[in-house]
Amino acid sequence: MRKICEDFLVQATEQLSGRHWLMRLRSSSALPEMNPGQFVQVHIDDSPTTYLRRPISVNMVDYERNEILLLVAAIGEGTRHLVRKKPGEKVNCLLPLGNSFTMPRSTNERVLLVGGGVGIAPMLFLGKRLVELGVRPTFLLGARTADELLEKDMFNELGDLYLTTEDGSEGEKGYVTNHSILKEKQFDRIATCGPKPMMMSVARYAKQNDIECEVSLENDMACGLGACLCCVEDTTDGHICVCTEGPVLNIKKLLWQL
């Protein structure tokens, strides 16, 4: 798969919540093929203490405009500098990196996409791809509060949307794995991304119900190319670099205690 490393122009930066921002970046050339689950390594050029690129999941791709959408959680100095970029400024990106989610074998598969916090980002891209294949996905999104439930309108346009918040301010109160939809409906395939405890709970539910399940790991990554070895994960196949052999892995390959 073709990769590029080039300067993208910031088209817009929109604050979605207190710490979440949506960035729209445009390439001057045709974008390479990208698949749901892949990520971008973004260079932070105006933060004196940020030496390494930051990995950010691809939230959406607009091939007609040569644009990508990145959902950024501004939680460190590097990402806080990134979201301050103004329209017309440049952001250097290396993409696409990593592997992608497995597509259903038929349009009859019942697919559940579970996202928590900023982990909803690849779920939107995946949902769009599923719709293009003729599959109507079910989305289950969780956050601490209603303010942190992001891009709800975009998810709602693609499939059936269910929500949870830890404080009960929107949707059902609690965690995603406590939502009543998991008792009311049956699924053939699950894809999930978010905090590790959430993904482990989803994986446990999938294993108990014999459902195919893939998770998108969020291990710390520096190079994105498998050279620095800081994102290594133990699997049934031995040690792997999440940035090259992931970030998407079937739970059957993980050594999580489920």
Backbone as numpy.savetxt, mean C-alpha at the origin, in Angstrom:
# Nx Ny Nz CAx CAy CAz Cx Cy Cz
11.04 -6.12 -16.04 10.20 -4.93 -16.04 11.08 -3.67 -16.04
10.76 -2.74 -16.92 11.56 -1.53 -17.06 11.46 -0.66 -15.81
12.61 -0.16 -15.36 12.66 0.75 -14.23 13.19 2.10 -14.70
12.79 3.15 -14.02 13.29 4.48 -14.33 13.74 5.17 -13.05
14.68 6.07 -13.19 15.12 6.93 -12.09 15.19 8.33 -12.66
14.24 9.16 -12.31 14.18 10.49 -12.91 13.46 11.46 -12.00
13.54 12.73 -12.36 12.85 13.78 -11.62 11.40 13.86 -12.07
10.48 13.77 -11.11 9.06 13.98 -11.36 8.70 15.40 -10.91
7.75 16.01 -11.59 7.27 17.33 -11.19 6.05 17.19 -10.28
6.07 17.89 -9.17 4.92 17.89 -8.27 3.78 18.63 -8.94
2.65 17.98 -9.08 1.45 18.61 -9.64 0.55 19.16 -8.54
0.45 18.42 -7.44 -0.39 18.86 -6.32 0.01 18.11 -5.06
-0.16 18.77 -3.94 0.05 18.14 -2.63 -1.14 18.51 -1.76
-1.91 17.49 -1.34 -3.15 17.73 -0.59 -3.07 17.06 0.77
-3.36 17.83 1.81 -3.38 17.27 3.15 -4.72 16.60 3.40
-4.70 15.29 3.68 -5.92 14.52 3.89 -6.30 14.40 5.36
-5.29 14.44 6.24 -5.53 14.41 7.68 -4.35 15.11 8.35
-4.30 15.04 9.66 -3.23 15.74 10.36 -1.84 15.37 9.91
-1.63 14.10 9.54 -0.29 13.67 9.16 -0.24 12.95 7.82
-1.35 12.90 7.09 -1.39 12.20 5.81 -1.58 13.16 4.65
-0.76 12.96 3.62 -0.77 13.83 2.45 -0.84 12.99 1.19
-1.52 13.53 0.19 -1.60 12.88 -1.12 -0.81 13.73 -2.11
0.21 13.11 -2.72 1.06 13.80 -3.68 0.81 13.25 -5.08
0.64 14.16 -6.04 0.49 13.79 -7.44 1.74 14.24 -8.18
2.47 13.27 -8.73 3.75 13.54 -9.39 3.66 13.16 -10.87
4.23 14.00 -11.73 4.16 13.75 -13.17 5.54 13.53 -13.76
5.64 12.50 -14.62 6.87 12.22 -15.34 6.86 12.92 -16.69
8.03 13.30 -17.16 8.13 13.95 -18.47 8.11 12.93 -19.60
8.19 11.65 -19.27 8.18 10.59 -20.27 7.13 9.54 -19.92
6.90 8.61 -20.82 5.91 7.57 -20.58 6.30 6.72 -19.39
5.36 6.46 -18.51 5.62 5.66 -17.32 5.79 4.19 -17.69
6.65 3.48 -16.97 6.76 2.03 -17.18 5.53 1.34 -16.61
5.35 0.10 -16.97 4.25 -0.68 -16.42 4.45 -0.83 -14.91
3.38 -0.61 -14.16 3.42 -0.77 -12.71 2.24 -1.62 -12.27
2.45 -2.40 -11.22 1.40 -3.29 -10.72 1.14 -3.03 -9.24
-0.09 -3.31 -8.80 -0.46 -3.07 -7.40 0.43 -3.84 -6.43
0.96 -3.13 -5.46 1.87 -3.71 -4.48 3.29 -3.21 -4.64
3.62 -2.71 -5.83 4.97 -2.19 -6.06 5.12 -0.82 -5.38
6.37 -0.39 -5.25 6.64 0.85 -4.52 7.67 1.70 -5.24
7.85 2.91 -4.71 8.76 3.90 -5.25 9.78 4.25 -4.17
11.03 4.42 -4.56 12.04 4.95 -3.65 12.22 6.43 -3.97
11.86 7.28 -3.01 11.84 8.72 -3.22 13.05 9.36 -2.56
13.75 10.20 -3.32 14.91 10.92 -2.78 14.44 12.22 -2.10
14.91 12.43 -0.90 14.60 13.67 -0.16 15.80 14.58 -0.29
15.69 15.63 -1.09 16.88 16.43 -1.41 17.04 17.69 -0.57
16.10 17.97 0.33 16.21 19.21 1.09 16.16 18.96 2.60
16.50 17.74 3.01 16.55 17.40 4.43 17.97 17.00 4.77
18.72 17.84 5.48 20.15 17.57 5.73 20.43 16.31 6.53
19.44 15.79 7.26 19.68 14.59 8.06 19.09 13.33 7.41
18.51 13.47 6.22 17.91 12.33 5.53 18.84 11.91 4.40
19.52 10.80 4.59 20.54 10.37 3.63 20.01 9.32 2.64
19.00 8.59 3.04 18.51 7.48 2.23 17.16 7.79 1.62
16.87 7.15 0.51 15.55 7.29 -0.10 14.48 6.68 0.80
13.26 7.13 0.61 12.14 6.64 1.40 11.22 5.79 0.51
10.90 4.56 0.95 9.99 3.71 0.16 8.54 4.11 0.39
7.79 4.29 -0.69 6.38 4.67 -0.60 5.59 3.85 -1.61
4.51 3.23 -1.16 3.68 2.41 -2.04 3.02 3.26 -3.12
2.84 2.68 -4.28 2.10 3.35 -5.36 0.62 3.31 -5.02
0.02 4.47 -4.89 -1.39 4.59 -4.52 -2.30 4.49 -5.75
-1.84 5.07 -6.87 -2.61 5.01 -8.11 -1.70 5.46 -9.24
-2.03 5.03 -10.47 -1.27 5.41 -11.66 -2.24 5.94 -12.70
-1.88 7.07 -13.30 -2.65 7.64 -14.41 -1.73 7.67 -15.62
-1.85 6.64 -16.48 -0.95 6.52 -17.62 -1.19 7.60 -18.66
-2.41 8.09 -18.77 -2.70 9.14 -19.76 -1.99 10.43 -19.42
-1.88 10.73 -18.14 -1.21 11.96 -17.71 0.24 11.72 -17.29
0.69 10.45 -17.33 2.02 10.08 -16.85 2.22 10.51 -15.40
1.20 10.24 -14.58 1.24 10.65 -13.18 1.09 9.46 -12.24
1.73 9.59 -11.08 1.53 8.63 -10.00 1.03 9.37 -8.78
0.24 8.68 -7.97 -0.22 9.22 -6.69 0.49 8.48 -5.57
1.01 9.25 -4.62 1.67 8.68 -3.45 0.96 9.19 -2.20
0.58 8.26 -1.33 -0.03 8.60 -0.05 1.09 8.58 0.99
1.38 9.74 1.56 2.55 9.90 2.41 2.13 10.17 3.86
2.66 9.37 4.77 2.48 9.65 6.20 3.69 10.46 6.66
3.46 11.73 6.99 4.55 12.63 7.38 4.86 12.42 8.86
5.69 11.40 9.13 5.96 11.03 10.52 7.43 11.17 10.90
8.28 11.46 9.94 9.70 11.66 10.21 10.19 12.90 9.48
11.43 13.28 9.73 11.94 14.51 9.11 11.92 14.41 7.58
12.30 13.24 7.05 12.33 13.10 5.61 10.97 13.26 4.97
9.96 12.56 5.47 8.62 12.66 4.88 7.99 14.02 5.14
8.33 14.65 6.27 7.80 16.00 6.51 8.37 16.99 5.49
9.64 16.82 5.13 10.21 17.66 4.08 9.56 17.38 2.73
9.29 16.11 2.48 8.72 15.73 1.19 7.36 16.38 0.95
6.48 16.37 1.94 5.13 16.88 1.72 5.09 18.41 1.66
6.20 19.06 1.96 6.26 20.52 1.82 6.53 20.96 0.39
6.79 19.99 -0.49 7.06 20.31 -1.89 5.86 21.04 -2.51
6.17 22.07 -3.30 5.14 22.86 -3.96 5.00 22.42 -5.41
3.83 22.67 -6.03 3.65 22.38 -7.45 4.76 23.02 -8.29
5.32 22.23 -9.20 6.42 22.70 -10.04 7.78 22.30 -9.54
7.89 21.93 -8.26 9.17 21.46 -7.73 9.40 20.01 -8.15
10.64 19.56 -8.05 11.02 18.24 -8.53 11.21 17.26 -7.37
10.86 16.00 -7.63 11.09 14.91 -6.70 11.68 13.75 -7.50
12.88 13.31 -7.12 13.51 12.21 -7.84 12.98 10.87 -7.34
12.54 10.03 -8.28 11.93 8.75 -7.93 12.58 7.61 -8.70
12.77 6.50 -8.01 13.22 5.25 -8.61 12.04 4.29 -8.56
11.61 3.79 -9.73 10.41 2.97 -9.79 10.33 2.18 -11.09
9.47 1.13 -11.13 8.78 0.50 -10.00 9.67 -0.55 -9.36
9.52 -0.74 -8.07 10.34 -1.69 -7.32 9.45 -2.74 -6.65
10.04 -3.91 -6.41 9.32 -4.96 -5.72 8.38 -5.75 -6.61
7.68 -6.70 -5.98 6.73 -7.52 -6.72 5.32 -6.99 -6.51
4.32 -7.77 -6.87 2.95 -7.29 -6.81 2.01 -8.38 -6.31
0.77 -7.99 -6.04 -0.24 -8.93 -5.58 -0.65 -9.88 -6.71
-1.03 -11.09 -6.32 -1.50 -12.09 -7.28 -2.95 -11.78 -7.67
-3.22 -11.81 -8.96 -4.57 -11.55 -9.43 -5.44 -12.81 -9.33
-6.74 -12.65 -9.16 -7.65 -13.80 -9.07 -7.58 -14.68 -10.33
-7.88 -15.95 -10.15 -7.88 -16.88 -11.28 -9.14 -16.74 -12.12
-10.21 -16.22 -11.52 -11.46 -16.02 -12.27 -12.20 -14.82 -11.70
-13.17 -14.33 -12.47 -13.95 -13.17 -12.03 -14.95 -13.56 -10.95
-15.07 -14.84 -10.67 -16.01 -15.29 -9.64 -15.41 -15.28 -8.24
-14.11 -15.07 -8.15 -13.48 -15.07 -6.83 -13.98 -13.89 -5.99
-14.22 -14.17 -4.72 -14.63 -13.12 -3.77 -13.38 -12.62 -3.07
-13.02 -11.37 -3.36 -11.74 -10.83 -2.93 -11.96 -9.74 -1.88
-11.25 -9.88 -0.77 -11.30 -8.90 0.32 -9.96 -8.18 0.40
-10.01 -6.86 0.39 -8.80 -6.04 0.52 -8.87 -5.30 1.85
-7.87 -5.52 2.70 -7.87 -4.96 4.05 -6.70 -3.98 4.19
-7.02 -2.75 4.56 -5.98 -1.74 4.74 -6.10 -1.04 6.06
-4.94 -0.75 6.66 -4.92 -0.03 7.93 -4.00 1.16 7.84
-4.48 2.34 8.26 -3.64 3.55 8.22 -3.20 3.85 6.80
-1.91 4.21 6.65 -1.38 4.52 5.33 -1.25 3.26 4.47
-1.44 2.09 5.08 -1.42 0.83 4.34 -2.58 0.67 3.38
-3.52 1.61 3.39 -4.60 1.54 2.41 -4.09 1.88 1.01
-2.92 2.51 0.91 -2.44 3.03 -0.37 -2.44 1.99 -1.49
-1.77 0.84 -1.34 -1.77 -0.13 -2.45 -3.12 -0.80 -2.65
-4.00 -0.76 -1.64 -5.32 -1.37 -1.78 -6.17 -0.64 -2.82
-6.00 0.67 -2.95 -6.77 1.42 -3.94 -6.33 1.04 -5.35
-5.03 0.99 -5.57 -4.49 0.60 -6.88 -4.92 -0.83 -7.22
-4.85 -1.73 -6.23 -5.25 -3.11 -6.45 -6.73 -3.20 -6.75
-7.53 -2.42 -6.03 -8.97 -2.43 -6.28 -9.31 -2.00 -7.69
-8.63 -0.99 -8.19 -8.86 -0.52 -9.56 -8.50 -1.60 -10.57
-7.38 -2.28 -10.35 -6.97 -3.33 -11.27 -7.98 -4.50 -11.26
-8.50 -4.83 -10.08 -9.49 -5.90 -9.99 -10.76 -5.55 -10.77
-11.19 -4.31 -10.63 -12.38 -3.85 -11.37 -12.14 -3.96 -12.87
-10.95 -3.61 -13.32 -10.61 -3.72 -14.74 -10.66 -5.17 -15.23
-10.42 -6.11 -14.30 -10.46 -7.54 -14.64 -11.87 -8.13 -14.51
-12.82 -7.31 -14.06 -14.19 -7.78 -13.91 -14.53 -8.32 -12.54
-13.69 -8.03 -11.55 -13.92 -8.49 -10.17 -14.35 -7.29 -9.32
-15.43 -7.43 -8.58 -15.85 -6.37 -7.67 -15.29 -6.67 -6.28
-14.33 -5.87 -5.82 -13.70 -6.16 -4.53 -14.52 -5.67 -3.34
-14.25 -6.25 -2.20 -14.76 -5.76 -0.92 -13.60 -5.13 -0.17
-13.78 -3.90 0.30 -12.74 -3.19 1.04 -13.10 -3.14 2.52
-12.12 -3.41 3.35 -12.28 -3.27 4.80 -11.12 -2.41 5.29
-11.43 -1.17 5.68 -10.40 -0.21 6.06 -10.52 0.14 7.54
-9.37 0.28 8.19 -9.36 0.62 9.59 -8.43 1.77 9.91
-8.78 2.53 10.93 -7.94 3.65 11.38 -8.24 3.91 12.84
-7.44 4.78 13.45 -7.68 5.12 14.84 -8.93 5.97 15.00
-9.09 6.96 14.11 -10.23 7.86 14.17 -10.79 8.08 12.78
-11.97 8.67 12.70 -12.61 8.94 11.41 -11.75 9.84 10.53
-11.02 10.78 11.13 -10.18 11.70 10.35 -9.08 10.96 9.59
-8.71 9.77 10.05 -7.63 9.04 9.41 -8.12 7.95 8.46
-9.42 7.94 8.20 -9.96 7.06 7.15 -9.86 7.83 5.84
-8.94 7.44 5.00 -8.56 8.24 3.83 -9.13 7.69 2.53
-9.38 8.58 1.59 -9.78 8.25 0.21 -11.05 7.40 0.15
-11.97 7.64 1.08 -13.18 6.81 1.14 -14.00 6.88 -0.15
-14.13 8.07 -0.72 -14.94 8.21 -1.94 -14.35 7.39 -3.09
-13.03 7.36 -3.19 -12.38 6.62 -4.27 -12.58 5.11 -4.08
-12.49 4.64 -2.84 -12.74 3.22 -2.57 -14.19 2.86 -2.84
-15.09 3.75 -2.46 -16.51 3.48 -2.60 -16.93 3.35 -4.06
-16.21 4.02 -4.95 -16.51 3.95 -6.38 -16.11 2.60 -6.97
-15.21 1.89 -6.31 -14.65 0.66 -6.87 -15.30 -0.61 -6.35
-15.86 -0.57 -5.15 -16.39 -1.80 -4.58 -17.21 -1.55 -3.33
-17.44 -2.60 -2.56 -18.20 -2.50 -1.31 -17.24 -2.10 -0.19
-17.57 -1.03 0.51 -16.66 -0.45 1.50 -17.19 -0.63 2.91
-16.32 -1.16 3.80 -16.65 -1.32 5.22 -15.53 -0.67 6.03
-15.91 -0.04 7.15 -14.97 0.77 7.91 -14.97 0.39 9.39
-13.79 0.57 10.00 -13.68 0.45 11.45 -12.82 1.60 11.96
-13.12 2.05 13.17 -12.25 3.00 13.86 -12.10 2.53 15.30
-10.92 2.75 15.85 -10.66 2.29 17.21 -11.52 3.03 18.24
-11.85 4.30 17.93 -12.65 5.08 18.88 -14.14 5.07 18.55
-14.53 4.37 17.49 -15.94 4.29 17.13 -16.51 5.52 16.47
-15.65 6.44 16.01 -16.14 7.68 15.41 -16.71 7.49 14.01
-16.41 6.37 13.35 -17.02 6.04 12.07 -16.91 4.53 11.84
-17.94 3.99 11.22 -17.95 2.55 11.00 -18.11 1.80 12.32
-17.71 0.54 12.32 -17.79 -0.25 13.54 -16.60 0.06 14.45
-16.84 0.05 15.74 -15.77 0.32 16.70 -14.90 -0.91 16.88
-13.58 -0.69 16.84 -12.65 -1.78 17.07 -11.66 -1.91 15.94
-11.08 -3.11 15.82 -10.09 -3.38 14.78 -10.75 -4.05 13.58
-10.04 -4.05 12.45 -10.63 -4.59 11.23 -11.04 -6.06 11.39
-10.25 -6.83 12.13 -10.55 -8.26 12.26 -11.74 -8.52 13.18
-12.29 -7.47 13.80 -13.50 -7.62 14.61 -14.75 -7.22 13.84
-14.59 -6.78 12.59 -15.75 -6.29 11.84 -16.72 -7.43 11.54
-18.00 -7.13 11.61 -19.03 -8.15 11.43 -19.05 -8.74 10.02
-18.51 -8.02 9.04 -18.51 -8.52 7.66 -17.75 -9.84 7.56
-16.77 -10.06 8.43 -15.98 -11.28 8.38 -16.79 -12.50 8.83
-17.87 -12.26 9.55 -18.75 -13.35 9.96 -19.91 -13.52 8.98
-20.24 -12.44 8.28 -21.42 -12.47 7.40 -21.11 -12.93 5.99
-19.87 -12.72 5.53 -19.51 -13.06 4.16 -18.34 -14.03 4.13
-18.25 -14.77 3.05 -17.12 -15.66 2.83 -16.28 -15.12 1.68
-14.96 -15.34 1.79 -14.05 -14.82 0.78 -13.11 -15.93 0.32
-12.65 -15.77 -0.93 -11.71 -16.74 -1.52 -10.27 -16.26 -1.45
-10.10 -14.94 -1.35 -8.75 -14.37 -1.40 -8.72 -13.08 -0.61
-7.61 -12.87 0.12 -7.44 -11.65 0.91 -6.08 -11.04 0.58
-6.06 -9.72 0.44 -4.82 -8.97 0.33 -4.85 -7.88 1.39
-3.71 -7.66 2.06 -3.72 -6.70 3.15 -2.41 -5.95 3.26
-2.50 -4.73 3.76 -1.32 -3.90 4.03 -1.65 -2.96 5.17
-0.69 -2.80 6.08 -0.90 -1.93 7.22 0.07 -2.28 8.33
-0.20 -1.86 9.55 0.67 -2.19 10.68 0.80 -3.71 10.83
1.98 -4.18 11.24 2.22 -5.62 11.32 1.23 -6.34 12.23
0.87 -5.80 13.42 -0.10 -6.52 14.25 -1.44 -6.72 13.54
-1.86 -5.71 12.76 -3.10 -5.84 12.00 -2.98 -6.94 10.95
-1.86 -6.92 10.20 -1.68 -7.92 9.15 -1.59 -9.32 9.73
-0.98 -9.45 10.89 -0.91 -10.77 11.53 -2.30 -11.26 11.93
-3.15 -10.36 12.40 -4.52 -10.74 12.75 -5.30 -11.15 11.52
-5.11 -10.41 10.42 -5.78 -10.77 9.16 -5.27 -12.13 8.67
-3.95 -12.33 8.76 -3.36 -13.60 8.34 -3.90 -14.76 9.18
-4.06 -14.52 10.47 -4.59 -15.56 11.36 -6.02 -15.93 10.97
-6.82 -14.90 10.67 -8.20 -15.14 10.23 -8.20 -15.94 8.92
-7.32 -15.57 7.99 -7.26 -16.26 6.71 -6.84 -17.72 6.88
-5.85 -17.94 7.72 -5.39 -19.32 7.94 -6.47 -20.17 8.58
-7.16 -19.62 9.56 -8.22 -20.37 10.25 -9.37 -20.73 9.32
-9.57 -19.91 8.29 -10.68 -20.12 7.37 -10.23 -20.64 6.00
-8.95 -21.05 5.92 -8.41 -21.65 4.69 -8.61 -20.73 3.49
-8.22 -19.47 3.65 -8.35 -18.46 2.59 -6.96 -18.07 2.11
-6.77 -18.01 0.81 -5.51 -17.52 0.26 -5.28 -16.09 0.72
-4.09 -15.79 1.20 -3.85 -14.45 1.76 -2.43 -13.98 1.45
-2.33 -12.76 0.98 -1.04 -12.11 0.75 -0.96 -10.83 1.56
0.23 -10.58 2.10 0.46 -9.36 2.88 1.55 -8.54 2.20
1.46 -7.23 2.35 2.50 -6.34 1.85 3.31 -5.84 3.04
4.53 -6.37 3.17 5.36 -6.06 4.33 5.90 -4.63 4.26
6.10 -4.05 5.43 6.61 -2.68 5.52 7.93 -2.64 6.28
8.80 -3.62 6.01 10.13 -3.63 6.62 10.90 -2.37 6.23
11.81 -1.95 7.10 12.65 -0.80 6.76 13.46 -1.11 5.51
13.46 -0.17 4.57 14.19 -0.35 3.32 15.07 0.87 3.07
16.27 0.63 2.56 17.18 1.73 2.27 17.46 1.86 0.78
17.93 0.76 0.18 18.32 0.87 -1.24 17.18 0.52 -2.19
16.32 -0.42 -1.81 15.25 -0.86 -2.68 15.69 -1.83 -3.75
16.95 -2.23 -3.74 17.52 -3.06 -4.80 18.14 -4.36 -4.28
18.01 -4.63 -2.99 18.53 -5.87 -2.43 20.01 -5.84 -2.10
20.61 -4.67 -2.03 22.05 -4.57 -1.79 22.40 -4.35 -0.32
21.57 -3.60 0.41 21.95 -3.20 1.77 21.54 -4.23 2.83
20.59 -5.10 2.51 20.16 -6.19 3.39 19.47 -5.73 4.68
18.98 -4.50 4.72 18.34 -4.05 5.97 16.87 -4.46 6.05
16.31 -5.00 4.96 14.89 -5.36 4.96 14.68 -6.87 4.97
15.70 -7.63 5.37 15.65 -9.09 5.31 14.53 -9.64 6.20
13.81 -10.64 5.66 12.73 -11.32 6.39 13.00 -12.82 6.35
12.77 -13.50 7.48 12.87 -14.96 7.54 11.62 -15.58 6.93
11.81 -16.53 6.02 10.68 -17.20 5.39 10.96 -18.70 5.29
10.01 -19.44 4.77 10.20 -20.87 4.57 11.27 -21.14 3.51
11.59 -20.13 2.70 12.65 -20.25 1.69 13.98 -19.70 2.19
14.06 -19.37 3.47 15.26 -18.78 4.02 15.14 -17.27 4.12
16.30 -16.58 4.22 16.30 -15.13 4.33 16.08 -14.51 2.95
15.14 -13.58 2.86 14.90 -12.88 1.59 14.92 -11.38 1.81
15.24 -10.63 0.77 15.14 -9.18 0.80 13.71 -8.80 0.42
13.04 -8.13 1.32 11.65 -7.75 1.07 11.54 -6.79 -0.11
12.56 -5.97 -0.32 12.48 -4.97 -1.39 12.53 -5.59 -2.78
13.11 -6.78 -2.91 13.21 -7.40 -4.23 12.32 -8.64 -4.36
12.24 -9.47 -3.33 11.41 -10.67 -3.39 10.04 -10.42 -2.75
9.83 -9.27 -2.22 8.56 -8.79 -1.70 8.29 -7.47 -2.41
7.53 -6.57 -1.79 7.04 -6.64 -0.41 5.85 -7.57 -0.21
5.28 -8.06 -1.33 4.09 -8.90 -1.22 4.50 -10.36 -1.07
4.02 -10.99 0.01 4.32 -12.40 0.27 3.06 -13.13 0.68
2.96 -14.38 0.23 1.88 -15.25 0.70 2.17 -15.63 2.15
1.14 -15.65 2.98 1.36 -15.93 4.40 1.92 -17.33 4.62
1.75 -18.22 3.65 2.29 -19.58 3.79 3.82 -19.57 3.81
4.44 -18.51 3.29 5.89 -18.42 3.26 6.47 -17.74 4.50
5.61 -17.10 5.26 6.08 -16.36 6.43 6.18 -17.27 7.65
7.09 -16.94 8.55 7.27 -17.72 9.78 6.58 -17.06 10.96
5.53 -16.31 10.68 4.76 -15.70 11.74 4.07 -16.78 12.59
4.00 -16.55 13.89 3.30 -17.45 14.79 1.81 -17.10 14.77
1.07 -17.83 13.95 -0.35 -17.55 13.79 -1.21 -18.56 14.55
